[in-house]
Tab-separated table of C-alpha atoms in Angstrom:
chain	number	residue	atom	x	y	z
Q	1	MET	CA	-15.192	-21.841	4.351
Q	2	ASP	CA	-11.931	-22.357	3.322
Q	3	LEU	CA	-8.590	-22.337	5.441
Q	4	ASP	CA	-5.081	-22.468	4.554
Q	5	SER	CA	-3.119	-23.803	6.511
Q	6	ASN	CA	1.158	-24.120	7.873
Q	7	ASN	CA	2.778	-26.429	9.954
Q	8	HIS	CA	1.745	-25.085	13.139
Q	9	SER	CA	-0.763	-22.504	12.134
Q	10	VAL	CA	-4.615	-22.131	10.456
Q	11	PHE	CA	-4.590	-18.789	8.582
Q	12	LEU	CA	-7.295	-17.130	6.343
Q	13	LEU	CA	-5.686	-13.817	5.027
Q	14	HIS	CA	-8.076	-11.513	2.609
Q	15	TYR	CA	-7.390	-8.152	1.626
Q	16	HIS	CA	-9.509	-4.746	-0.016
Q	17	LEU	CA	-6.961	-2.829	-2.341
Q	18	ILE	CA	-8.407	0.351	-3.996
Q	19	LEU	CA	-4.996	1.927	-5.949
Q	20	VAL	CA	-7.496	5.892	-6.998
Q	21	VAL	CA	-5.908	7.502	-10.695
Q	22	LYS	CA	-3.615	10.732	-9.104
Q	23	TYR	CA	-6.770	13.572	-8.922
Q	24	ARG	CA	-9.291	10.821	-9.626
Q	25	ARG	CA	-8.763	11.645	-12.883
Q	26	LYS	CA	-11.048	9.304	-15.666
Q	27	VAL	CA	-8.394	7.240	-17.678
Q	28	ILE	CA	-9.341	3.740	-16.935
Q	29	ASN	CA	-11.308	2.042	-19.764
Q	30	ASP	CA	-11.737	-2.039	-19.977
Q	31	PRO	CA	-8.166	-2.280	-22.013
Q	32	ILE	CA	-6.110	-0.563	-19.974
Q	33	SER	CA	-8.066	-2.609	-16.648
Q	34	ASP	CA	-7.254	-5.788	-18.339
Q	35	ARG	CA	-3.802	-4.894	-18.822
Q	36	LEU	CA	-3.858	-4.193	-15.511
Q	37	LYS	CA	-4.680	-6.792	-14.740
Q	38	GLU	CA	-2.863	-9.637	-16.401
Q	39	ILE	CA	0.189	-7.313	-15.195
Q	40	PHE	CA	-0.776	-8.057	-11.357
Q	41	GLU	CA	-1.542	-12.124	-12.221
Q	42	TYR	CA	2.134	-12.313	-13.838
Q	43	ILE	CA	3.359	-10.811	-10.448
Q	44	GLN	CA	1.345	-12.450	-7.638
Q	45	ILE	CA	2.571	-15.682	-8.371
Q	46	ASN	CA	6.047	-14.634	-6.266
Q	47	TYR	CA	4.152	-13.181	-3.279
Q	48	ASN	CA	1.726	-16.240	-2.480
Q	49	ILE	CA	-1.233	-14.175	-3.578
Q	50	THR	CA	-4.533	-15.078	-5.340
Q	51	LEU	CA	-6.384	-12.241	-7.088
Q	52	LYS	CA	-10.091	-13.308	-5.902
Q	53	GLU	CA	-11.684	-10.491	-7.420
Q	54	TRP	CA	-11.271	-7.577	-9.586
Q	55	ASN	CA	-13.238	-4.412	-10.835
Q	56	HIS	CA	-12.563	-0.954	-11.808
Q	57	ASP	CA	-14.331	2.154	-12.402
Q	58	LYS	CA	-13.306	5.339	-14.648
Q	59	ASP	CA	-10.782	6.954	-11.619
Q	60	HIS	CA	-10.318	3.671	-9.670
Q	61	ILE	CA	-9.603	0.127	-9.286
Q	62	HIS	CA	-10.728	-2.660	-6.697
Q	63	ILE	CA	-9.093	-6.010	-5.856
Q	64	LEU	CA	-9.889	-8.369	-3.521
Q	65	MET	CA	-7.119	-10.242	-2.484
Q	66	LYS	CA	-6.113	-13.894	-0.621
Q	67	THR	CA	-2.469	-14.162	1.085
Q	68	HIS	CA	-0.265	-15.954	3.338
Q	69	PRO	CA	0.886	-14.605	6.120
Q	70	ASN	CA	4.982	-14.558	5.177
Q	71	THR	CA	3.730	-12.419	2.397
Q	72	GLU	CA	4.966	-8.701	2.275
Q	73	ILE	CA	2.343	-6.243	0.817
Q	74	SER	CA	5.011	-3.275	0.431
Q	75	LYS	CA	6.828	-5.674	-1.572
Q	76	PHE	CA	4.501	-6.936	-3.727
Q	77	LEU	CA	2.729	-3.446	-4.239
Q	78	ASN	CA	6.508	-1.843	-5.037
Q	79	ALA	CA	6.814	-4.317	-7.766
Q	80	TYR	CA	3.574	-4.267	-8.829
């Protein structure tokens, strides 16, 4: 297990984020998922987030991400 550290702390923060399409409509296919992942990877650098796993189905996306304690998840999600 790889632990991250700051000057005075050691941490390991993972978030499991599930994004669901409104009314669970089946609109996510491989090209759409790839584009969403591309956008996620472009934005994650500014928020100290590392993408660990990305999976999708036709109506939702599962994201496993690793963050730092100073990461503002709500601001990241608004940017995304």
